[in-house]
Tab-separated table of C-alpha atoms in Angstrom:
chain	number	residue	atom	x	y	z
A	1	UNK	CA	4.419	-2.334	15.198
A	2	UNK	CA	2.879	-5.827	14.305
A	3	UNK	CA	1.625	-4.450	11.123
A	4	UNK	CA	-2.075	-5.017	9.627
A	5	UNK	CA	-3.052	-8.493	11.043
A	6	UNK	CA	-5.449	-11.073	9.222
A	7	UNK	CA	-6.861	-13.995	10.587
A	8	UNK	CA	-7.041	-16.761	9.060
A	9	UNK	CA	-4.781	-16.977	6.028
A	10	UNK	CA	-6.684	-19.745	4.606
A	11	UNK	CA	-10.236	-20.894	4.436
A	12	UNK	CA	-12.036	-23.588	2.878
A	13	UNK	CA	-15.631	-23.729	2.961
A	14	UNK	CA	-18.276	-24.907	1.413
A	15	UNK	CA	-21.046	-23.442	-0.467
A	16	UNK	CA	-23.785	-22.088	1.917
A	17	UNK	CA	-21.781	-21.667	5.188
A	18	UNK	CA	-20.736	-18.551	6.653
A	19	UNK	CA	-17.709	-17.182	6.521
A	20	UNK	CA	-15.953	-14.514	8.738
A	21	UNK	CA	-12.395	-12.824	8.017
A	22	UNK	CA	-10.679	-10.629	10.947
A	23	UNK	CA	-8.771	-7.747	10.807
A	24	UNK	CA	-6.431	-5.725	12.793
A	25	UNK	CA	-5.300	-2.758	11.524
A	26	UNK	CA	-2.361	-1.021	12.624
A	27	UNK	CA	-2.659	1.106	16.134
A	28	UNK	CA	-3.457	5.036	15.429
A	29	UNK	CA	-4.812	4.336	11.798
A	30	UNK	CA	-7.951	5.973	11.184
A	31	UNK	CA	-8.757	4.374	7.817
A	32	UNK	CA	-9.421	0.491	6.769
A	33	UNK	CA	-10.299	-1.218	3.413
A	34	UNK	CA	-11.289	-4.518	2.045
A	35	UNK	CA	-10.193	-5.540	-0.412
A	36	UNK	CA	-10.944	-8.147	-2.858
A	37	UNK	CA	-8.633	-9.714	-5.424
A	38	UNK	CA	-9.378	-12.424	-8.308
A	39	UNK	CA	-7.568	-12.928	-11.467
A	40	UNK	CA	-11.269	-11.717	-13.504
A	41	UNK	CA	-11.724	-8.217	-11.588
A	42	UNK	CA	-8.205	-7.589	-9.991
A	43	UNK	CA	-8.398	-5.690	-7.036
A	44	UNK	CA	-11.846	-4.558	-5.821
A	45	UNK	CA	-12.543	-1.955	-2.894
A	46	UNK	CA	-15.281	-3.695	-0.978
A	47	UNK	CA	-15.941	-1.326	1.927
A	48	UNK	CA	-13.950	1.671	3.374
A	49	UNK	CA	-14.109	3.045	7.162
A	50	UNK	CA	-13.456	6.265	8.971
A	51	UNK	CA	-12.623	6.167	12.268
A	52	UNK	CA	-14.804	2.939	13.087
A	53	UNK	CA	-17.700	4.167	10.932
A	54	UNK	CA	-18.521	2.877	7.055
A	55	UNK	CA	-18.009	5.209	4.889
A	56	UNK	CA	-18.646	3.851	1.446
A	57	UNK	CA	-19.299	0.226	0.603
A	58	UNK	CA	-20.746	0.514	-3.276
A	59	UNK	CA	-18.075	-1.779	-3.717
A	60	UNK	CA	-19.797	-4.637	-1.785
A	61	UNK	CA	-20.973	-6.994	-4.079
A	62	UNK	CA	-24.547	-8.421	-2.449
A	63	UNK	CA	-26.502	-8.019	0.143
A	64	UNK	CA	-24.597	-11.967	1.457
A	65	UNK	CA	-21.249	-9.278	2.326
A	66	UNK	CA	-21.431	-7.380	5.337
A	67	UNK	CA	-18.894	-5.321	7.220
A	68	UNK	CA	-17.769	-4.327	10.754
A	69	UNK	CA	-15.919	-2.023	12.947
A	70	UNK	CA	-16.766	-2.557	16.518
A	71	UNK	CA	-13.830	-1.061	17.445
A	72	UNK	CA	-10.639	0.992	16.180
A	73	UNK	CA	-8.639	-2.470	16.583
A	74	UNK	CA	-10.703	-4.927	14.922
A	75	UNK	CA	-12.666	-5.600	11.875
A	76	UNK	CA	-14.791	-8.351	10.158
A	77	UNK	CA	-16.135	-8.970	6.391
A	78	UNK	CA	-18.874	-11.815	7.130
A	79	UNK	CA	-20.168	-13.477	4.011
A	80	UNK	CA	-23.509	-15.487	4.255
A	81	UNK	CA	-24.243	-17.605	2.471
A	82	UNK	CA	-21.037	-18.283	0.357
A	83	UNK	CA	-21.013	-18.904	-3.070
A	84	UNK	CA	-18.134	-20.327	-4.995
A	85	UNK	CA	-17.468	-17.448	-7.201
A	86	UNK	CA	-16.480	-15.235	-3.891
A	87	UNK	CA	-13.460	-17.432	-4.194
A	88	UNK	CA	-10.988	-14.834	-4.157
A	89	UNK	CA	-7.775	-13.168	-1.496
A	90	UNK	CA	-9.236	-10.766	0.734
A	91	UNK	CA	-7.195	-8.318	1.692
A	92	UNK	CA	-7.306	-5.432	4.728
A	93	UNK	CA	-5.625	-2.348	4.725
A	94	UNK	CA	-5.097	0.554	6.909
A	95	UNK	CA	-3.339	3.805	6.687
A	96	UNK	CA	-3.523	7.046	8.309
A	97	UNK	CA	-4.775	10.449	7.185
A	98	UNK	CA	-2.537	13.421	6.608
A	99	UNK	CA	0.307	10.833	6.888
A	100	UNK	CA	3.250	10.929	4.555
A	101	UNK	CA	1.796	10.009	1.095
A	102	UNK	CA	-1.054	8.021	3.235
A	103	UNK	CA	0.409	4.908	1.343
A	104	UNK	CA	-1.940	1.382	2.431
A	105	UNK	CA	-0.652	-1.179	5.082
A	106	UNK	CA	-1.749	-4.422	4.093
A	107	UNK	CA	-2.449	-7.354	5.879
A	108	UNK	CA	-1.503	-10.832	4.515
A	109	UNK	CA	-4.767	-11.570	3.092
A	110	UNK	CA	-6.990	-14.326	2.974
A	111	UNK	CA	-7.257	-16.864	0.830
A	112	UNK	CA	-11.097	-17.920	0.593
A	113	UNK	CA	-11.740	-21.385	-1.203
A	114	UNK	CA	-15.735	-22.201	-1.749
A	115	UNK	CA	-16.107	-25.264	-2.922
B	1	UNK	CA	-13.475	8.601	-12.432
B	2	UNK	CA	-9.909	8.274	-11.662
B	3	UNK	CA	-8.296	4.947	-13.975
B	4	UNK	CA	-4.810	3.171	-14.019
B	5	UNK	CA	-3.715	1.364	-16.695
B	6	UNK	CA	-0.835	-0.922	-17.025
B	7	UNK	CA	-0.826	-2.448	-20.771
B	8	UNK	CA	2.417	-4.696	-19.950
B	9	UNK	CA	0.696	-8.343	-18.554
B	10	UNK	CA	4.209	-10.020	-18.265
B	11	UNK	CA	7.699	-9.322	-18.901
B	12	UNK	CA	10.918	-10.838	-18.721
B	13	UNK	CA	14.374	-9.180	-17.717
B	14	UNK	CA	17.787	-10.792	-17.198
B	15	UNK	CA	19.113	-10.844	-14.224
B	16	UNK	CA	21.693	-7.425	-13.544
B	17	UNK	CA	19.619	-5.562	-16.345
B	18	UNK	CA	17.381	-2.974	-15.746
B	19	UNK	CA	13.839	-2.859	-16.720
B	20	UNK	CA	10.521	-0.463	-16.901
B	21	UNK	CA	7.407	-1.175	-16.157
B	22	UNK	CA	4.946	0.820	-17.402
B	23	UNK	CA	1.928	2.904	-16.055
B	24	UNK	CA	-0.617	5.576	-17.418
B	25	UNK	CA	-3.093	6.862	-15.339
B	26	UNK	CA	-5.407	9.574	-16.165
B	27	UNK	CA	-7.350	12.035	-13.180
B	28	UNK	CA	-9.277	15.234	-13.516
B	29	UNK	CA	-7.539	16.417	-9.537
B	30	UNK	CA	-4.753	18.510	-10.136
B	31	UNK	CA	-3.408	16.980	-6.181
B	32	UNK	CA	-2.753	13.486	-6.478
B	33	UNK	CA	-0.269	10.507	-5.436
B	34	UNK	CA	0.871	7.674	-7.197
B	35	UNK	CA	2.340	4.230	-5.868
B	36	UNK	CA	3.797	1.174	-7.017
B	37	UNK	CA	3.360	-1.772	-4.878
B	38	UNK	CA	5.159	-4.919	-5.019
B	39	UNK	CA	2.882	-8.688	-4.730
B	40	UNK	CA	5.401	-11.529	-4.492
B	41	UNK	CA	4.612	-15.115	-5.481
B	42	UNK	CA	3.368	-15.614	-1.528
B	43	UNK	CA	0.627	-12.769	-2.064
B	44	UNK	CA	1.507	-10.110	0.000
B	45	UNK	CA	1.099	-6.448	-1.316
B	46	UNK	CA	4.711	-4.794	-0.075
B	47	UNK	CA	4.845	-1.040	-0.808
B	48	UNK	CA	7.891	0.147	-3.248
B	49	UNK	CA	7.639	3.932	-4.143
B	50	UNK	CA	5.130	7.593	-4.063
B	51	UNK	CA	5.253	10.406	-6.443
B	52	UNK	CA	3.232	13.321	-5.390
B	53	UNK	CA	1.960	15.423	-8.371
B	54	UNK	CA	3.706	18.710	-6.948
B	55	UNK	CA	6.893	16.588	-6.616
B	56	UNK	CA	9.524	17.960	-8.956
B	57	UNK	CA	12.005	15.138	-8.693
B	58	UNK	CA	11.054	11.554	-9.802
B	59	UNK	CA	10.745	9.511	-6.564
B	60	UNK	CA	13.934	7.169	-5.869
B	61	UNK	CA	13.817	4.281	-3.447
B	62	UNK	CA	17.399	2.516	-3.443
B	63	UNK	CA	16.938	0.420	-6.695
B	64	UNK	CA	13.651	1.816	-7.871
B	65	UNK	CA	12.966	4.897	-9.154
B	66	UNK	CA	9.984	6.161	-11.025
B	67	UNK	CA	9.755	7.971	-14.351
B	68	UNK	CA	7.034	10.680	-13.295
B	69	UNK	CA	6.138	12.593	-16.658
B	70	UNK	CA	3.262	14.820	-15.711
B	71	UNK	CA	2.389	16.325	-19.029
B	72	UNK	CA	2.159	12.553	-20.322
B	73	UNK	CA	0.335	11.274	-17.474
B	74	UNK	CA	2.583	8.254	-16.908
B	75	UNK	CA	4.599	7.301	-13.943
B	76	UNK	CA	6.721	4.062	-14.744
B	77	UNK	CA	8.771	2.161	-12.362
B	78	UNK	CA	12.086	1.661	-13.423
B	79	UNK	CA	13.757	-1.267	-11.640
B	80	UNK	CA	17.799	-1.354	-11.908
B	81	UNK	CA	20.099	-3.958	-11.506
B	82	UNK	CA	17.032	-6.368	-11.359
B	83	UNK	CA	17.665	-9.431	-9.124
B	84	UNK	CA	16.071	-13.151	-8.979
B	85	UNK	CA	13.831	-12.029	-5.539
B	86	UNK	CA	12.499	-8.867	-7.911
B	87	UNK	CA	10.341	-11.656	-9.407
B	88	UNK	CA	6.720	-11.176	-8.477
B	89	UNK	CA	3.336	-8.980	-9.718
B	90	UNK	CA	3.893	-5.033	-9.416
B	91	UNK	CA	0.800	-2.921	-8.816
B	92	UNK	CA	0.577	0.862	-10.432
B	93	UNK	CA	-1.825	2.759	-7.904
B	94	UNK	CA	-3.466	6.222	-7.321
B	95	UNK	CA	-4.106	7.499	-3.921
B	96	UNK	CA	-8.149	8.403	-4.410
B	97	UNK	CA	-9.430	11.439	-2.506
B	98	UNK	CA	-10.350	11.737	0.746
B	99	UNK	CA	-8.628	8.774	1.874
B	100	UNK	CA	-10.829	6.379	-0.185
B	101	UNK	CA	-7.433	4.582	-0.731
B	102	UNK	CA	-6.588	3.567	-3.892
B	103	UNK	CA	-7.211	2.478	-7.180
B	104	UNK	CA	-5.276	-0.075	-8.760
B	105	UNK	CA	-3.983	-1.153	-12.345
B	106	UNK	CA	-4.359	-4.801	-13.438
B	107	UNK	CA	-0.501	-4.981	-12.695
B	108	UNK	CA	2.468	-6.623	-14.585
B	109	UNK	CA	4.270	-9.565	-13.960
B	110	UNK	CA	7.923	-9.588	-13.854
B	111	UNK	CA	10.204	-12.899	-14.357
B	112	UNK	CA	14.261	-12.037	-13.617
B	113	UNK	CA	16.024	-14.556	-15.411
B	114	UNK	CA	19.171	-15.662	-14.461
């Protein structure tokens, strides 16, 4: 398996424009995260789903984040507009219920520069 | 409210030696898991070790094992024989319930000397 797979690694923006990370989370998961990490807050939960659907997403800082699960292969955390203190690595995660320990894949992250 | 806490923000260990970091972590669920993940200098997060609360051997994972003391609520990672790539942040985590993931300590940084 290809493992939890983030797209891109690296973005620059600046403040104002919209910004959209990708995720694809490992085949026969039925969970995925965001996750945010700064050296402030550490890591955050943003937004969690179940089988495609949101689940929880108090962790979402403003009404500018949003979330999606089209499908059980892909996700997207859009952010609009940016701001420079979402600066941060996003992170994606998936893992699989009633697994052993249900431990978190992660993706690679993405490193989000607003200037 | 589960919380993780890991008071150690850095530490140092010479190369060969062994070293603990530690972790406290405090949960009103009598069922629970506990990880340690590994974040290397090129940021991604690289699971090491679990400890189930029912477990009744500490976890080992070739050089890592972790100090599970239930009655104390701490589960620190003991790292032997510590080696220049064992350089990088180390995450203390607790598997929230159902499957909201995990929360995560503020980690501790690790430097292997040589």
């Amino acid at each position: 398996d290809a493992g939890v797979i983030q797209s891109p690694r690296h973005e620059v923006t600046e403040m104002g424009q919209e910004v959209t990370l990708r995720c694809k989370p490992i085949s026969g998961h039925d969970y995925l995260f965001w996750y945010r990490q700064t050296m402030m807050r550490g890591l955050e939960l943003l937004i969690y789903f179940n089988n495609n659907v949101p689940i929880d997403d108090s962790g979402m800082p403003e009404d500018r984040f949003s979330a999606k699960m089209p499908n059980a292969s892909f996700s997207t955390l859009k952010i609009q507009p940016s701001e420079p203190r979402d600066s941060a690595v996003y992170f994606c995660a998936s893992s699989q219920r009633g697994a052993t320990n249900e431990k978190l894949f992660f993706g690679s992250g993405t490193q989000l520069s607003v200037l | 409210a589960q919380k993780i806490t890991q008071t150690q923000p850095g530490m140092f260990v010479q190369e060969k030696e062994a070293v603990t970091l530690d972790c406290t972590y405090d949960t009103s669920d009598q069922s629970y898991g506990l990880f340690w993940y590994k974040q290397p200098s090129s940021g991604e997060m690289i699971f090491l070790i679990y400890q189930g609360s029912y477990d009744e051997q500490n976890a080992t994972e070739g050089r890592y094992s972790l100090n599970f003391q239930k009655a104390r609520k701490s589960a620190n990672l003991v790292i032997s024989a510590s080696q220049l790539g064992d350089s990088a942040m180390y995450f203390c985590a607790m598997r929230e319930p159902l499957g909201r993931g995990n929360t995560f300590g503020t980690g501790t940084k690790l430097q292997v000397i040589p």
